[in-house]
Tab-separated table of C-alpha atoms and ligand atoms in Angstrom:
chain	number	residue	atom	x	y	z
A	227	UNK	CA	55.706	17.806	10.946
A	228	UNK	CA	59.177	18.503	12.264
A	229	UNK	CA	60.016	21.979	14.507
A	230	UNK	CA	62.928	22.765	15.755
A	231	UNK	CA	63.774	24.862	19.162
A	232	UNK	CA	66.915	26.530	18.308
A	233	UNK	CA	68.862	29.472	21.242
A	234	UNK	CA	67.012	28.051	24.418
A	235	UNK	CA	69.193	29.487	27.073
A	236	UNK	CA	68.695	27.148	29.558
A	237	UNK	CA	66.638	23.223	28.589
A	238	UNK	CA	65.376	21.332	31.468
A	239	UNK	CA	64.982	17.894	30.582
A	240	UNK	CA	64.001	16.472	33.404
A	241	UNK	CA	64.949	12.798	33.400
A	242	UNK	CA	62.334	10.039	34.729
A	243	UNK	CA	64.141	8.342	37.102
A	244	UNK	CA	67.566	10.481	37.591
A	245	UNK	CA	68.013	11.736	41.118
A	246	UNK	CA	65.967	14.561	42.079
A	247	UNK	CA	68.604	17.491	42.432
A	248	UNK	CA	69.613	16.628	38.517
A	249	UNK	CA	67.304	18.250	36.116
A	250	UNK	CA	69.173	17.070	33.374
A	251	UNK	CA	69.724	20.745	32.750
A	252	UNK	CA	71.674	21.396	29.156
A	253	UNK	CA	72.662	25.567	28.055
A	254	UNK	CA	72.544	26.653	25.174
A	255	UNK	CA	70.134	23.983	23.415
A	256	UNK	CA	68.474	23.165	20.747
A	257	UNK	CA	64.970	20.702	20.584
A	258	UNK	CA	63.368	18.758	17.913
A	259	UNK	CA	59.854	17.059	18.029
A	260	UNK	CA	57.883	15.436	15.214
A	261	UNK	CA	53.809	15.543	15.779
A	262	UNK	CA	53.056	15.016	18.928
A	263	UNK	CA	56.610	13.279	20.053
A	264	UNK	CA	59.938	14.737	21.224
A	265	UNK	CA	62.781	13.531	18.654
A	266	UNK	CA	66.006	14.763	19.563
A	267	UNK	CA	67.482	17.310	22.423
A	268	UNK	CA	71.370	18.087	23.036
A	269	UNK	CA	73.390	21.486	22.673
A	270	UNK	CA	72.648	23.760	19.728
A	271	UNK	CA	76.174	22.776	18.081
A	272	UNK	CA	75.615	19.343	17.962
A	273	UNK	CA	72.357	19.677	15.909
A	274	UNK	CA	72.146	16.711	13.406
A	275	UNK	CA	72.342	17.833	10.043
A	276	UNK	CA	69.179	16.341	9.026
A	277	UNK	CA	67.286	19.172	10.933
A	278	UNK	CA	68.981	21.507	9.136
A	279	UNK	CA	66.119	23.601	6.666
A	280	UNK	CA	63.154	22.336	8.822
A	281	UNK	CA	60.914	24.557	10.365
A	282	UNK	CA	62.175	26.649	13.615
A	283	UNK	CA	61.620	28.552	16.386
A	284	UNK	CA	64.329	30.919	17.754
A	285	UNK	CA	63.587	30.710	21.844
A	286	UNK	CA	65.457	34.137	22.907
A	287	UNK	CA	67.801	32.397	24.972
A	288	UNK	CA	65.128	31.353	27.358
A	289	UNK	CA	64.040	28.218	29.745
A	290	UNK	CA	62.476	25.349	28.246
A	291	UNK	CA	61.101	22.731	30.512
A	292	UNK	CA	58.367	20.000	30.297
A	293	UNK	CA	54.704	21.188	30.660
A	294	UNK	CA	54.177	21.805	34.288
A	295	UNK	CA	51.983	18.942	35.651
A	296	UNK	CA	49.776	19.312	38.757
A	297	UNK	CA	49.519	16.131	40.050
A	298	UNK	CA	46.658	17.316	42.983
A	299	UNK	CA	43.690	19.441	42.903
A	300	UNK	CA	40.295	19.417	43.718
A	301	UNK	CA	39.189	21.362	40.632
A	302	UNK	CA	35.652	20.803	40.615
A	303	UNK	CA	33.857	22.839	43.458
A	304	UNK	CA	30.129	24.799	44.165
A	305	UNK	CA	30.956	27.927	45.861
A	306	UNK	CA	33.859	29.827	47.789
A	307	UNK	CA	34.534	29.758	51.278
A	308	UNK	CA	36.214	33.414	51.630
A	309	UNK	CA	34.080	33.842	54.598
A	310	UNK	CA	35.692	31.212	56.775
A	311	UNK	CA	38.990	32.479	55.067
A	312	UNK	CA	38.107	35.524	57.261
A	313	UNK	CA	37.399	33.038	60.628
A	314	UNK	CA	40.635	31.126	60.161
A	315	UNK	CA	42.449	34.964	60.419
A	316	UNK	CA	40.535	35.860	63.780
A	317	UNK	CA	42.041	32.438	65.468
A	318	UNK	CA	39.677	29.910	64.689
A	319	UNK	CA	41.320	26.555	63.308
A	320	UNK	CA	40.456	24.820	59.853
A	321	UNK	CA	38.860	21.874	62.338
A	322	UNK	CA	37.155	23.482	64.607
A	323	UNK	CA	34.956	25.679	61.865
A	324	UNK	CA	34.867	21.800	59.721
A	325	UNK	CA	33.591	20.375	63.107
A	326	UNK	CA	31.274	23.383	63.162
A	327	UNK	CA	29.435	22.582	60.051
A	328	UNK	CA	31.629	24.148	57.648
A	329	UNK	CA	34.673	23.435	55.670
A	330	UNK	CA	34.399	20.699	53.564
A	331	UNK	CA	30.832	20.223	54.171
A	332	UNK	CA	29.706	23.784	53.408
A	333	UNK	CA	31.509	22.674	49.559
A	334	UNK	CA	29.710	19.636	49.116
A	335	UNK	CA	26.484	21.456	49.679
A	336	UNK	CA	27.459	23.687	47.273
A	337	UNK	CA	28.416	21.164	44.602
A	338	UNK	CA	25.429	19.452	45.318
A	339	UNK	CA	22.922	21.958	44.420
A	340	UNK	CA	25.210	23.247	41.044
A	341	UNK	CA	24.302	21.743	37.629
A	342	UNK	CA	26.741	19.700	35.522
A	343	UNK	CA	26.724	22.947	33.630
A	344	UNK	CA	27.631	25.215	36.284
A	345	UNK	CA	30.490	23.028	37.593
A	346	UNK	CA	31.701	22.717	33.925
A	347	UNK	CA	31.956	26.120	33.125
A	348	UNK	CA	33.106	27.468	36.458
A	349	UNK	CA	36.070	24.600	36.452
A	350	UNK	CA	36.521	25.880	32.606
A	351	UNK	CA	37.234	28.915	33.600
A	352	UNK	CA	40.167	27.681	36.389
A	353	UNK	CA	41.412	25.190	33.736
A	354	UNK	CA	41.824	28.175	31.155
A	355	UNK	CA	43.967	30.358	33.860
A	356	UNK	CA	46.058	26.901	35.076
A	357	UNK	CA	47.145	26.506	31.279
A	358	UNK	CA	47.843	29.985	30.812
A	359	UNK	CA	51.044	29.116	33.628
A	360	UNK	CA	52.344	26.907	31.724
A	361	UNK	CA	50.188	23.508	32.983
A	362	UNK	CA	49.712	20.706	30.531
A	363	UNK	CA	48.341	17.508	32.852
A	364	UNK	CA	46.386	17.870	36.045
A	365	UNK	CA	45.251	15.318	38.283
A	366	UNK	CA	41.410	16.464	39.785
A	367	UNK	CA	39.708	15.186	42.181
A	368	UNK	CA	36.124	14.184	42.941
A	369	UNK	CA	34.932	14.378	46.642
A	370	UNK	CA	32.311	17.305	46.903
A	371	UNK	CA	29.650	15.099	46.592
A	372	UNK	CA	29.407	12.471	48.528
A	373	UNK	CA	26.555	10.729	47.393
A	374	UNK	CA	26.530	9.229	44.230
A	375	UNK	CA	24.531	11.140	41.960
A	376	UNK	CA	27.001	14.405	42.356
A	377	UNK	CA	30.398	12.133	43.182
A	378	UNK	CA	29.152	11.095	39.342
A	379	UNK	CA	28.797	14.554	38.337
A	380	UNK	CA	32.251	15.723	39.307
A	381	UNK	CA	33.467	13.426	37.481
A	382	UNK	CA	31.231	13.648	34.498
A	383	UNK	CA	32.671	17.271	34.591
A	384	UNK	CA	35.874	16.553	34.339
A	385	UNK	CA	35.727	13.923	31.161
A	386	UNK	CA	33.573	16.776	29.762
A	387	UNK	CA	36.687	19.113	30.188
A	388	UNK	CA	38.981	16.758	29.005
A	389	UNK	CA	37.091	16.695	25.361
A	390	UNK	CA	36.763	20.271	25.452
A	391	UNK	CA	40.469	22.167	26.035
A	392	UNK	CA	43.840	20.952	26.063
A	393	UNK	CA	45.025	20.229	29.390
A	394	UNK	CA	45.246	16.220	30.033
A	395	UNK	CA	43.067	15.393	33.072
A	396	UNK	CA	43.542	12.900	35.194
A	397	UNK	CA	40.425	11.819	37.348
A	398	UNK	CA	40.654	10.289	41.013
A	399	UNK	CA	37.401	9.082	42.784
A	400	UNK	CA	37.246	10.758	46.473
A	401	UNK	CA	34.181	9.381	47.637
A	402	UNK	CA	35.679	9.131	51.034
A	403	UNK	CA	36.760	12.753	51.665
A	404	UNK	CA	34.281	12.969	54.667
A	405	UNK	CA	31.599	11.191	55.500
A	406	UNK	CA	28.302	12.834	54.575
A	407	UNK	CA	26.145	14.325	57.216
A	408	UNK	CA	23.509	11.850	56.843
A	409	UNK	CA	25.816	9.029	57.521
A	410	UNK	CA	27.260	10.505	60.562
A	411	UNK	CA	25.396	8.098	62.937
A	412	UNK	CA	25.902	4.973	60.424
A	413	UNK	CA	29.206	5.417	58.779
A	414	UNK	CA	29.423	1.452	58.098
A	415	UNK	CA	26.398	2.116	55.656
A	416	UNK	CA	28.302	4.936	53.965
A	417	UNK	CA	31.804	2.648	53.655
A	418	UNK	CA	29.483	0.112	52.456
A	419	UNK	CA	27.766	2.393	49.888
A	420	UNK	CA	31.572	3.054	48.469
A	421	UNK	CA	32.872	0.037	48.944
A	422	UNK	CA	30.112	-2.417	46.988
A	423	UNK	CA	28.297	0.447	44.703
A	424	UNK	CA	30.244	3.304	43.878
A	425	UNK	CA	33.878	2.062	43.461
A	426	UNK	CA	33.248	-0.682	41.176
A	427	UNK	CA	30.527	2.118	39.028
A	428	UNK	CA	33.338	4.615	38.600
A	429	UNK	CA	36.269	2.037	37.759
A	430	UNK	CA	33.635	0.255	35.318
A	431	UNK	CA	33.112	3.310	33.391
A	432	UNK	CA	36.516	4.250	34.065
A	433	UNK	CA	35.201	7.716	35.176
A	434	UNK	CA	38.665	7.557	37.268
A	435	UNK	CA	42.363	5.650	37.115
A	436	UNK	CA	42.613	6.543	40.928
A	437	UNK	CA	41.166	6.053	44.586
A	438	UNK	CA	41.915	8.267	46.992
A	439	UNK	CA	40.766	8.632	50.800
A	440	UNK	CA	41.592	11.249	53.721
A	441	UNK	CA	42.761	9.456	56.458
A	442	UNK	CA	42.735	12.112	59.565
A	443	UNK	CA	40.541	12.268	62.616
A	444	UNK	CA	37.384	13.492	61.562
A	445	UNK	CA	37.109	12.188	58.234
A	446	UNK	CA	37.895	8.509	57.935
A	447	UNK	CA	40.520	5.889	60.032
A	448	UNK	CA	43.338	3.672	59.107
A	449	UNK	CA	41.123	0.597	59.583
A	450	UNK	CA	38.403	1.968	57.728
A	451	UNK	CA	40.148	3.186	55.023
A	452	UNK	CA	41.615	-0.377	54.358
A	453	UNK	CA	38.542	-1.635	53.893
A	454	UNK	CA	37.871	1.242	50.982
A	455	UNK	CA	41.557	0.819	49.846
A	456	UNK	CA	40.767	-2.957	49.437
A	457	UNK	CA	37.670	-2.359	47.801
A	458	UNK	CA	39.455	0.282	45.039
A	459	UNK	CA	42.348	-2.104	44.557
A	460	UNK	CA	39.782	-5.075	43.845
A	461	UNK	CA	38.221	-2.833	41.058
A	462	UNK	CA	41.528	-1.793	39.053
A	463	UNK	CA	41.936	1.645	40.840
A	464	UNK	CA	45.364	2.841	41.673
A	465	UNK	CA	46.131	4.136	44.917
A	466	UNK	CA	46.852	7.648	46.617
A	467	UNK	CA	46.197	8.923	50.318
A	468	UNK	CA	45.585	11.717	51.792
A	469	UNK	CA	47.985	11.363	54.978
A	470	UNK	CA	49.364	13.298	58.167
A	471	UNK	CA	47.977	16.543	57.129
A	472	UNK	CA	46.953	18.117	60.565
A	473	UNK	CA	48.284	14.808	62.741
A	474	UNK	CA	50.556	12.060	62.407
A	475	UNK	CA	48.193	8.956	62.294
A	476	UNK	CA	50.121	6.340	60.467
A	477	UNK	CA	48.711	7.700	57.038
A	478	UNK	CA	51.897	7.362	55.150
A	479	UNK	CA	52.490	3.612	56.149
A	480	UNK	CA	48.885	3.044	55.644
A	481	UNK	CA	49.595	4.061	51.766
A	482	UNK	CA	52.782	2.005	51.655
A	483	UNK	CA	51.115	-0.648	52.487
A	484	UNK	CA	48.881	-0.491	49.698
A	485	UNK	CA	51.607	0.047	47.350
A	486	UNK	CA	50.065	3.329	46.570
A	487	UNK	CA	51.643	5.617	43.885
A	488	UNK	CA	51.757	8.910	46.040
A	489	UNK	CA	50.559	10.296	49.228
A	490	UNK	CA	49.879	13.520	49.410
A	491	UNK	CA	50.407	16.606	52.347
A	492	UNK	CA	52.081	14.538	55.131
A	493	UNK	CA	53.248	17.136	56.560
A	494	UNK	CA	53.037	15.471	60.028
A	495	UNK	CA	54.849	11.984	58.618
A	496	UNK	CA	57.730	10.897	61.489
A	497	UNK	CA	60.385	9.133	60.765
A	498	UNK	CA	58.531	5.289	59.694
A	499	UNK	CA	56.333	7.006	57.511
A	500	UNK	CA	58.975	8.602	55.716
A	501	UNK	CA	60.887	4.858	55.452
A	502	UNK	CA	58.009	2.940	54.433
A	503	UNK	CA	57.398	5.697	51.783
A	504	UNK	CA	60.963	4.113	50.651
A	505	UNK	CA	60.680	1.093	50.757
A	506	UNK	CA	57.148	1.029	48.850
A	507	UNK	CA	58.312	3.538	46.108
A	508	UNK	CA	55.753	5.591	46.680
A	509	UNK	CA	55.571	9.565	45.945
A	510	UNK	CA	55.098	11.964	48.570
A	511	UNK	CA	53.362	14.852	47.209
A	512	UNK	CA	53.932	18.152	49.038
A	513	UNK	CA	51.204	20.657	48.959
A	514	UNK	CA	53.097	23.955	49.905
A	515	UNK	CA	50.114	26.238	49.417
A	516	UNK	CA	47.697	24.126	51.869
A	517	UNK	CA	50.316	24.749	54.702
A	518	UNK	CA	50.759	28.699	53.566
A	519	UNK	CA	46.806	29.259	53.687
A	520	UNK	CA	46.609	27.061	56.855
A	521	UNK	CA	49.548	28.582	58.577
A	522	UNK	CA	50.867	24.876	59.037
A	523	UNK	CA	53.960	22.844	59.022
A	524	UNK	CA	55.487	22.077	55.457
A	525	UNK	CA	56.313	18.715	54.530
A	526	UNK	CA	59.912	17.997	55.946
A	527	UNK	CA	60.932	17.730	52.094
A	528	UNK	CA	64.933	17.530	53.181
A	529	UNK	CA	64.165	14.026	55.221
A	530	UNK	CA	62.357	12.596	53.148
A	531	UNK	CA	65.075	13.466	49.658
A	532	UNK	CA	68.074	12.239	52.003
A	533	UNK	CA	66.044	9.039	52.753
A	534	UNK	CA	65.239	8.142	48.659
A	535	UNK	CA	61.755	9.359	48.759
A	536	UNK	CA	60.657	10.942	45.593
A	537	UNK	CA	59.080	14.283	46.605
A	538	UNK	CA	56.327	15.919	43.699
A	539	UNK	CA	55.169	19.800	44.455
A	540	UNK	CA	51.481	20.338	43.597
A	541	UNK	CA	48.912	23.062	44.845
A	542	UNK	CA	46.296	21.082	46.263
A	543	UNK	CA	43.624	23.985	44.581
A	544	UNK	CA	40.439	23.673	46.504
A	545	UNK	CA	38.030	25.912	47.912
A	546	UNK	CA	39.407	25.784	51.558
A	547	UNK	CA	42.540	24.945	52.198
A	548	UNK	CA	44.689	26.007	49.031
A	549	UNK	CA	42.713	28.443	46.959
A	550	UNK	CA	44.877	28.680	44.187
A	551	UNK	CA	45.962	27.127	41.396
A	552	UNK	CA	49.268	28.970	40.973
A	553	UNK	CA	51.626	25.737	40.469
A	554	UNK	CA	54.772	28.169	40.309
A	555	UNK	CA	54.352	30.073	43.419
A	556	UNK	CA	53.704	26.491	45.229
A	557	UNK	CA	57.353	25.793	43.648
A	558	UNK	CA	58.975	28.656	45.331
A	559	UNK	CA	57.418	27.885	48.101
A	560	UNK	CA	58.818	24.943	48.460
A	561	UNK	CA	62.380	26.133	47.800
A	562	UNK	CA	61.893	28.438	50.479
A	563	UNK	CA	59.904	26.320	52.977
A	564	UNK	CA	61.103	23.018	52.353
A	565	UNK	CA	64.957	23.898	51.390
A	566	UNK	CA	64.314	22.215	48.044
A	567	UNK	CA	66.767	23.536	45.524
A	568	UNK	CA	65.259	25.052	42.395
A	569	UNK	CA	66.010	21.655	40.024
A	570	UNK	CA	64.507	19.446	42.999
A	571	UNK	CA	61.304	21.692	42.863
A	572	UNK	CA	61.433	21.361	38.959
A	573	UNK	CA	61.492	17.985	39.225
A	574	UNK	CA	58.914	17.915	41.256
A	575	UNK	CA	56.409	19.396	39.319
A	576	UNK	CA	57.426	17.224	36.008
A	577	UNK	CA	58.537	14.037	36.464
A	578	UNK	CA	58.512	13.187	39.752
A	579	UNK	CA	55.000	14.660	39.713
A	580	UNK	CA	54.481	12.664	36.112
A	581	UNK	CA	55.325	9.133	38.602
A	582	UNK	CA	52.721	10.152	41.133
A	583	UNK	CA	50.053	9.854	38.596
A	584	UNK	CA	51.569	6.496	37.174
A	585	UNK	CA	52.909	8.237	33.182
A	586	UNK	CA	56.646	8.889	34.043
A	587	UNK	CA	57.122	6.658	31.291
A	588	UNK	CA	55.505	9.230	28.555
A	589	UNK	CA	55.156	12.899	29.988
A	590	UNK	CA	57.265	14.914	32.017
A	591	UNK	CA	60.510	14.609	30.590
A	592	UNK	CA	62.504	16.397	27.514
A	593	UNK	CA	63.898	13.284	26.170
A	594	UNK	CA	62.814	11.301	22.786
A	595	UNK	CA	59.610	9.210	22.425
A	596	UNK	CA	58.204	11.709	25.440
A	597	UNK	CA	55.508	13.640	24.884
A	598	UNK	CA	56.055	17.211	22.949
A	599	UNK	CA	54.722	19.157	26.157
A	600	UNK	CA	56.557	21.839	26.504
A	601	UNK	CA	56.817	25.211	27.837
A	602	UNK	CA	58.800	27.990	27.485
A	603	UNK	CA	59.588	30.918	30.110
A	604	UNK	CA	60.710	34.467	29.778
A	605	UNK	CA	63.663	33.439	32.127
A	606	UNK	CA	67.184	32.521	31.237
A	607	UNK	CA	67.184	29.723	33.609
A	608	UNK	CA	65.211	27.747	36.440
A	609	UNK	CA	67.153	29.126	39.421
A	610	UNK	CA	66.257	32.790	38.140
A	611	UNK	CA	62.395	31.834	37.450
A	612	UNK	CA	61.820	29.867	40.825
A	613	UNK	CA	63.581	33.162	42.715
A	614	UNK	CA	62.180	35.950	40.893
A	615	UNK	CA	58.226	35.545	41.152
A	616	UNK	CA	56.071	36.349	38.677
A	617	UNK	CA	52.796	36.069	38.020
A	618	UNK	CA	53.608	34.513	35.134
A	619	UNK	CA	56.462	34.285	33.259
A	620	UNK	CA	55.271	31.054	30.896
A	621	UNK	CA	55.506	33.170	27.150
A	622	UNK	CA	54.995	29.883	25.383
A	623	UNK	CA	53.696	26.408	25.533
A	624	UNK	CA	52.856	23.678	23.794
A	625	UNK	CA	50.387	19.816	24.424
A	626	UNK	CA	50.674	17.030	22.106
A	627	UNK	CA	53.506	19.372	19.761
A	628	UNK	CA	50.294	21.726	19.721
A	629	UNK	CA	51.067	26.009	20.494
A	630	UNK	CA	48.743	26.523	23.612
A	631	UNK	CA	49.959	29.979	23.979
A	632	UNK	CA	52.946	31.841	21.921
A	633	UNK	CA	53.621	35.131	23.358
A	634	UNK	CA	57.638	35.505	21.974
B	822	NIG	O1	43.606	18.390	50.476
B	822	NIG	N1	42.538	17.478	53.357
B	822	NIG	C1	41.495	17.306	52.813
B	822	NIG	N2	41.035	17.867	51.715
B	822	NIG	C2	41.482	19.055	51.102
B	822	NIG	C3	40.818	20.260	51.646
B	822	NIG	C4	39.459	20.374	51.184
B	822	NIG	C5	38.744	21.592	51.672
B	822	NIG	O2	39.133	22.267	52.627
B	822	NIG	O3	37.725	21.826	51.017
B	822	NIG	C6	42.988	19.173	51.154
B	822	NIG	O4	43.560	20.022	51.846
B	823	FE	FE1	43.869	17.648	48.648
């Protein structure tokens, strides 16, 4: 079936591959998809005549962009952690109350002791809201469980999901998040356990098309993570890192030097991170929210654009750090944090966020042959939308050429 877009104010489309600040924005548009498939975007005048008497939708004069994609998130969690939310206000620091017992520990306990069920249906809930924005892909992340029976069920939950709803999930294994408490005294055993057992299981029955790994003091070092790295590339997993989130520790040449497709936070990356980034074409995925809720530096966002990194905005949604899944207040964020200009952040959080999860070539762009996910905003345009926050301005959207949500 064929639907035209007719009066969008303002079309974003987003080109894979064009440089960042270029959004490939066009006024006064028109759209066309057939199915599932974009077919044929330009100004509203120059609509081919063939469209002409097929089925459309007037669009107000509003924005039209891709569907948003998240491209980080740890969406499957046990529990809250609004307690040490509390601790982190009265002056204690996100590693002193991990090194205490909580953080990240206190959520894999939690996650352990929930049922598939109960993970499902809370994450269901999340997913539901993260839509509702104007979200059509997000990347989610295991790591809560840290032993294999409940690494397995995070990401059991998360091909559940992907049957049940809309949004496309896209499933990294994060075995080595932390190691587990009762590995602290061997960790060889637990890098072993990953390494030979639970890396190959998980790219065998592709429960995930990525490996990532949190390379910081505390959780896991460079060397040890290139034996894990090593390990995930041997079994067909593509690459990310978690790098230079609370210290610069050679994270982001670490993931260049895997070839990885993005590393995420690095908001502590110098100088040779930022150029190895370059030179291994590798996304650097800024997590705005993280640095908000942990009253941290943002990632320098202006160095690494003027040096040809790509730079993706994602919110990083976990229990501790960043909880909250609101992908467009992360974007503002990083206009105003990060200097990013609104089409930058755009781009960001389509296509440049599409390449950090390895499908630039078929979401995240308005073009033809791309995917029909699209969203619509009560905005006239993105420089209005990223300034004047919301809570949510998404009125329409649509997965696959499929309404999601149709509010106008
Ligand atoms: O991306 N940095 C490591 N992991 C998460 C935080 C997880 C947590 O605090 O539960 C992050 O910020
Ligand atoms: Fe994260």
């Amino acid at each position: 079936m064929v639907t035209v877009f007719r009066n969008i104010g303002q079309l974003a489309t987003c080109p894979p591959g064009a440089p960042q600040q270029d959004a490939g924005l066009i006024d006064n548009a028109a759209l066309v998809f057939a199915d599932n498939l974009v077919e044929w975007v330009g100004e509203e005048h120059q609509l081919p005549a063939r469209f002409a008497g097929q089925e459309s939708i007037d669009c107000g004069g509003r924005l039209v962009t891709p569907g948003l994609i998240d491209c980080h998130t740890h969406l499957c969690f046990g529990g809250w952690r609004g307690d040490e939310f509390e601790m982190r206000l009265q002056g204690r620091s996100y590693q002193e109350i991990a090194a205490a017992g909580g953080g990240i520990r206190s959520t894999v306990a939690a996650t352990r002791s929930s049922s598939i069920e109960q993970l499902t249906e809370k994450a269901l809930k999340a997913l539901e809201q993260i839509r509702d924005l104007g979200i059509t892909t997000l990347e989610c992340k295991s790591g809560y469980g840290l032993e294999r029976l409940s690494e397995l069920k995070q990401l059991q939950v998360y091909r559940r999901l992907d049957e049940q709803q809309a949004v496309e999930l896209v499933p990294t294994f994060l075995g080595a998040h932390m190691v587990p408490d009762e590995y602290q005294q061997r960790r060889s055993e637990y890098i072993d356990l990953l390494c030979q057992q639970l890396i190959p299981e998980v790219a065998e029955q592709e429960l995930a098309q990525f490996c990532d790994i949190f390379v910081e003091q505390g959780a896991y070092s460079v060397s040890e993570a290139r034996q894990i790295l090593s390990a995930a590339k041997g079994a067909g997993l593509k690459i990310k890192v978690h790098a230079d989130q609370l210290s610069c520790g050679g994270g982001a040449q670490l993931a260049a030097e895997f070839g990885a497709v993005s590393a995420e936070h690095l908001e502590y990356a110098d100088e040779a991170g930022i150029q190895a980034l370059e030179r291994a074409g590798t996304v650097a995925v800024s997590l705005p929210l993280a640095s908000l809720y942990l009253r941290e530096r943002y990632l320098p966002a202006r160095e690494m654009l003027n040096a040809g990194v790509r730079v993706a905005v994602a919110t990083d949604f976990n229990p501790g750090s960043a909880p909250s899944f609101h992908l467009p207040l992360a974007m503002t964020l990083a206009c105003i944090n990060q200097q990013m200009t609104p089409q930058e952040v755009l781009m960001g959080a389509t296509s440049v966020a599409a390449r950090a999860i390895a499908a630039e070539h078929r979401i995240g762009s308005l073009l033809p042959g791309f995917a029909a996910d699209i969203a619509v905003f009560d905005v006239p345009a993105v420089n209005h939308w990223l300034y004047h926050f919301q809570a949510n301005a998404c009125c329409g959207l649509l997965k696959s050429g499929r309404w999601q949500k149709k509010l106008f």
